[in-house]
Every structure is written in C-alpha cells, then in structure tokens.
mmCIF file of C-alpha atoms in Angstrom:
data_model
loop_
_atom_site.group_PDB
_atom_site.id
_atom_site.type_symbol
_atom_site.label_atom_id
_atom_site.label_comp_id
_atom_site.label_asym_id
_atom_site.label_seq_id
_atom_site.Cartn_x
_atom_site.Cartn_y
_atom_site.Cartn_z
ATOM 1 C CA UNK A 1 100.104 137.702 91.767
ATOM 2 C CA UNK A 2 97.702 137.314 94.467
ATOM 3 C CA UNK A 3 98.596 133.582 94.963
ATOM 4 C CA UNK A 4 102.019 134.507 96.181
ATOM 5 C CA UNK A 5 100.493 136.538 99.082
ATOM 6 C CA UNK A 6 101.111 134.689 102.268
ATOM 7 C CA UNK A 7 97.632 135.013 103.688
ATOM 8 C CA UNK A 8 96.021 133.731 100.265
ATOM 9 C CA UNK A 9 98.623 130.599 99.883
ATOM 10 C CA UNK A 10 96.258 127.903 101.593
ATOM 11 C CA UNK A 11 93.434 128.838 99.609
ATOM 12 C CA UNK A 12 95.316 128.488 96.338
ATOM 13 C CA UNK A 13 96.608 125.247 97.617
ATOM 14 C CA UNK A 14 93.275 124.045 98.185
ATOM 15 C CA UNK A 15 92.149 125.125 94.813
ATOM 16 C CA UNK A 16 94.580 122.965 93.081
ATOM 17 C CA UNK A 17 94.274 120.085 95.931
ATOM 18 C CA UNK A 18 92.127 117.600 93.247
ATOM 19 C CA UNK A 19 91.908 117.373 89.724
ATOM 20 C CA UNK A 20 88.321 117.396 87.948
ATOM 21 C CA UNK A 21 86.890 113.673 87.920
ATOM 22 C CA UNK A 22 86.386 112.915 84.254
ATOM 23 C CA UNK A 23 85.970 109.712 82.135
ATOM 24 C CA UNK A 24 88.781 108.072 80.603
ATOM 25 C CA UNK A 25 88.998 108.413 77.040
ATOM 26 C CA UNK A 26 88.289 105.214 75.190
ATOM 27 C CA UNK A 27 91.636 104.367 74.381
ATOM 28 C CA UNK A 28 92.887 104.983 77.833
ATOM 29 C CA UNK A 29 89.729 103.081 79.291
ATOM 30 C CA UNK A 30 90.418 100.144 76.538
ATOM 31 C CA UNK A 31 93.971 99.755 77.891
ATOM 32 C CA UNK A 32 93.225 99.842 81.651
ATOM 33 C CA UNK A 33 90.356 97.110 81.125
ATOM 34 C CA UNK A 34 92.678 94.927 79.030
ATOM 35 C CA UNK A 35 95.297 95.241 81.584
ATOM 36 C CA UNK A 36 92.926 94.711 84.441
ATOM 37 C CA UNK A 37 91.566 91.413 82.652
ATOM 38 C CA UNK A 38 95.038 90.152 82.214
ATOM 39 C CA UNK A 39 95.373 91.301 78.531
ATOM 40 C CA UNK A 40 97.654 93.911 78.825
ATOM 41 C CA UNK A 41 100.063 92.736 76.051
ATOM 42 C CA UNK A 42 99.679 90.264 73.238
ATOM 43 C CA UNK A 43 99.875 86.346 74.450
ATOM 44 C CA UNK A 44 102.773 84.763 73.568
ATOM 45 C CA UNK A 45 102.281 83.218 70.114
ATOM 46 C CA UNK A 46 99.260 85.501 69.247
ATOM 47 C CA UNK A 47 99.381 86.754 65.757
ATOM 48 C CA UNK A 48 101.245 89.928 65.489
ATOM 49 C CA UNK A 49 98.243 91.898 64.619
ATOM 50 C CA UNK A 50 95.420 90.297 66.429
ATOM 51 C CA UNK A 51 96.150 91.817 69.831
ATOM 52 C CA UNK A 52 96.093 95.395 68.118
ATOM 53 C CA UNK A 53 92.828 94.802 66.114
ATOM 54 C CA UNK A 54 91.097 93.804 69.145
ATOM 55 C CA UNK A 55 92.184 96.786 70.951
ATOM 56 C CA UNK A 56 91.239 98.884 68.056
ATOM 57 C CA UNK A 57 87.718 97.388 67.675
ATOM 58 C CA UNK A 58 87.256 98.052 71.511
ATOM 59 C CA UNK A 59 88.196 101.534 71.117
ATOM 60 C CA UNK A 60 85.820 102.255 68.235
ATOM 61 C CA UNK A 61 83.323 100.160 70.089
ATOM 62 C CA UNK A 62 83.442 102.386 73.134
ATOM 63 C CA UNK A 63 83.870 105.849 70.927
ATOM 64 C CA UNK A 64 80.535 105.210 69.740
ATOM 65 C CA UNK A 65 78.902 104.823 73.046
ATOM 66 C CA UNK A 66 80.979 107.126 75.028
ATOM 67 C CA UNK A 67 80.117 110.804 74.033
ATOM 68 C CA UNK A 68 81.321 113.987 76.114
ATOM 69 C CA UNK A 69 79.146 113.915 79.278
ATOM 70 C CA UNK A 70 77.722 117.403 80.661
ATOM 71 C CA UNK A 71 78.122 115.712 84.406
ATOM 72 C CA UNK A 72 81.378 114.081 85.137
ATOM 73 C CA UNK A 73 80.259 110.315 86.590
ATOM 74 C CA UNK A 74 76.959 109.782 84.581
ATOM 75 C CA UNK A 75 76.796 107.006 82.094
ATOM 76 C CA UNK A 76 74.820 107.112 78.882
ATOM 77 C CA UNK A 77 72.318 104.073 78.692
ATOM 78 C CA UNK A 78 74.611 102.794 75.928
ATOM 79 C CA UNK A 79 77.363 102.618 78.254
ATOM 80 C CA UNK A 80 75.104 101.135 80.926
ATOM 81 C CA UNK A 81 74.157 98.325 78.489
ATOM 82 C CA UNK A 82 77.966 98.046 77.314
ATOM 83 C CA UNK A 83 79.220 97.235 80.807
ATOM 84 C CA UNK A 84 76.341 95.074 81.731
ATOM 85 C CA UNK A 85 76.201 93.022 78.610
ATOM 86 C CA UNK A 86 79.326 94.013 76.386
ATOM 87 C CA UNK A 87 81.624 91.013 75.574
ATOM 88 C CA UNK A 88 84.706 92.798 76.706
ATOM 89 C CA UNK A 89 83.785 93.638 80.291
ATOM 90 C CA UNK A 90 81.766 90.287 81.034
ATOM 91 C CA UNK A 91 84.459 88.316 79.232
ATOM 92 C CA UNK A 92 87.626 89.687 80.819
ATOM 93 C CA UNK A 93 86.064 89.362 84.000
ATOM 94 C CA UNK A 94 86.091 85.525 83.360
ATOM 95 C CA UNK A 95 89.406 85.231 81.882
ATOM 96 C CA UNK A 96 93.013 85.335 82.736
ATOM 97 C CA UNK A 97 93.119 87.402 85.355
ATOM 98 C CA UNK A 98 90.433 85.379 87.231
ATOM 99 C CA UNK A 99 92.645 82.353 86.940
ATOM 100 C CA UNK A 100 95.316 84.065 88.448
ATOM 101 C CA UNK A 101 93.246 85.288 91.328
ATOM 102 C CA UNK A 102 91.823 81.827 92.159
ATOM 103 C CA UNK A 103 94.911 80.611 92.446
ATOM 104 C CA UNK A 104 95.648 83.029 95.652
ATOM 105 C CA UNK A 105 95.124 81.161 99.139
ATOM 106 C CA UNK A 106 92.803 82.936 100.917
ATOM 107 C CA UNK A 107 89.299 85.236 99.939
ATOM 108 C CA UNK A 108 91.143 88.200 101.588
ATOM 109 C CA UNK A 109 94.087 87.855 99.312
ATOM 110 C CA UNK A 110 91.694 87.238 96.301
ATOM 111 C CA UNK A 111 89.981 90.315 97.125
ATOM 112 C CA UNK A 112 92.997 92.504 97.434
ATOM 113 C CA UNK A 113 94.034 91.312 94.106
ATOM 114 C CA UNK A 114 90.980 92.336 92.573
ATOM 115 C CA UNK A 115 91.079 95.627 93.742
ATOM 116 C CA UNK A 116 95.014 96.392 93.079
ATOM 117 C CA UNK A 117 94.355 95.209 89.402
ATOM 118 C CA UNK A 118 91.249 97.351 88.971
ATOM 119 C CA UNK A 119 91.468 100.141 90.974
ATOM 120 C CA UNK A 120 95.037 100.049 92.077
ATOM 121 C CA UNK A 121 94.543 100.575 95.461
ATOM 122 C CA UNK A 122 93.759 97.847 98.158
ATOM 123 C CA UNK A 123 90.115 97.560 99.467
ATOM 124 C CA UNK A 124 89.175 99.839 102.324
ATOM 125 C CA UNK A 125 87.963 97.645 105.467
ATOM 126 C CA UNK A 126 84.319 97.866 104.783
ATOM 127 C CA UNK A 127 84.927 96.765 101.201
ATOM 128 C CA UNK A 128 86.836 93.800 102.052
ATOM 129 C CA UNK A 129 84.444 92.747 104.899
ATOM 130 C CA UNK A 130 81.742 93.062 102.185
ATOM 131 C CA UNK A 131 83.369 91.052 99.442
ATOM 132 C CA UNK A 132 84.540 88.466 101.876
ATOM 133 C CA UNK A 133 81.189 88.273 103.065
ATOM 134 C CA UNK A 134 79.865 88.098 99.408
ATOM 135 C CA UNK A 135 82.411 85.393 98.432
ATOM 136 C CA UNK A 136 81.224 83.104 101.856
ATOM 137 C CA UNK A 137 77.630 83.407 100.680
ATOM 138 C CA UNK A 138 78.947 82.132 97.161
ATOM 139 C CA UNK A 139 81.281 79.418 98.958
ATOM 140 C CA UNK A 140 79.986 76.551 96.353
ATOM 141 C CA UNK A 141 80.917 78.725 93.305
ATOM 142 C CA UNK A 142 84.129 80.486 94.184
ATOM 143 C CA UNK A 143 84.751 81.222 90.417
ATOM 144 C CA UNK A 144 81.583 82.886 89.676
ATOM 145 C CA UNK A 145 81.547 84.863 92.851
ATOM 146 C CA UNK A 146 85.019 86.287 92.186
ATOM 147 C CA UNK A 147 83.954 86.831 88.368
ATOM 148 C CA UNK A 148 81.193 88.935 89.644
ATOM 149 C CA UNK A 149 83.226 91.015 92.354
ATOM 150 C CA UNK A 150 85.761 91.499 89.016
ATOM 151 C CA UNK A 151 83.168 92.794 87.009
ATOM 152 C CA UNK A 152 81.482 94.840 89.745
ATOM 153 C CA UNK A 153 84.915 96.572 90.234
ATOM 154 C CA UNK A 154 85.322 97.147 86.489
ATOM 155 C CA UNK A 155 82.148 98.463 86.020
ATOM 156 C CA UNK A 156 82.524 101.214 88.786
ATOM 157 C CA UNK A 157 83.059 104.771 87.795
ATOM 158 C CA UNK A 158 86.218 104.793 89.907
ATOM 159 C CA UNK A 159 87.862 102.221 87.491
ATOM 160 C CA UNK A 160 86.476 104.357 84.626
ATOM 161 C CA UNK A 161 87.260 107.933 85.392
ATOM 162 C CA UNK A 162 90.387 110.071 86.007
ATOM 163 C CA UNK A 163 90.183 111.080 89.558
#
C-alpha cells in the first residue's frame, strides 16, 4: 500500500492526526451535561427510576432539536434557544456543581475547576485572565458570576462536540 512507502508516511500520519469535529449524540451530550452539572449519578436517597427518567426526558428533548447538521459546529435555532432558555443547562449551571466550585478559595481555583468540569482541560492563560476579570467585575455576586461562567462553558461548541 502507498501509506507504507517511506516518502508518503508523514502525509499519511498527518491525514489521521485529528478526527472530524462533530456534535455529540443526544445521549452522550446529556450524560456530559449531567456530569458537568454535578448530577452524573443519582443522588443518595433519590427514587430509583427518577434519575433515569430525567435522563431519558433530556435525551428525547435533545433528540427533537438536534438534527443531523450539514456543517459541524453550527447549531439550529431550536438548539440555540434550548441552550439559552432550557431548564437543563440553566438549572444545572445553578446547582450542585456551582456549590462545590463556590467552596474553592480563590477565583483562579474556581475558574480552573469549572473548565476541568466542563471542557476536561485547564483554562488557557487568556481564558483564565478573562474569566478572573469577569468574576472581579461581578465581585458583589460571585454565585451569579460563576453560574454565568459555568453556563457559558456548557454552551460552547467545545463542550457539545467530539473533537
């Protein structure tokens, strides 16, 4: 095969260096969303089927608004509205995960925790600086500012795509 020829090996490696960016399927996105919001598993004492019904409802909801897209990374109007106003993204950005992050001692630690929770990576230097600046500007309401930051990370294409 031509990929085994020494002269073509670098080109072959380059062609497989990165996967095509594509949106996460509804079940995967719901699991990621629940996990990022601190609800990755049933709460202690929660009725056995309640967590599963909530998860299934969210999957069905996303399945209706998340059709196959011709272009990766482009949200439909229904998806955009769901991320802006949906009970799951807005509610999860104010819940358990936020309480855990608020307990951290510094804004830098809080921002790092949100990035790790949502994007599975630490913030880049410019992201950390911008987020700390945002939190400083809203110093009188740290819970609201962190909730907004968490929601904005959940609403990114980086969170909702496989890349």
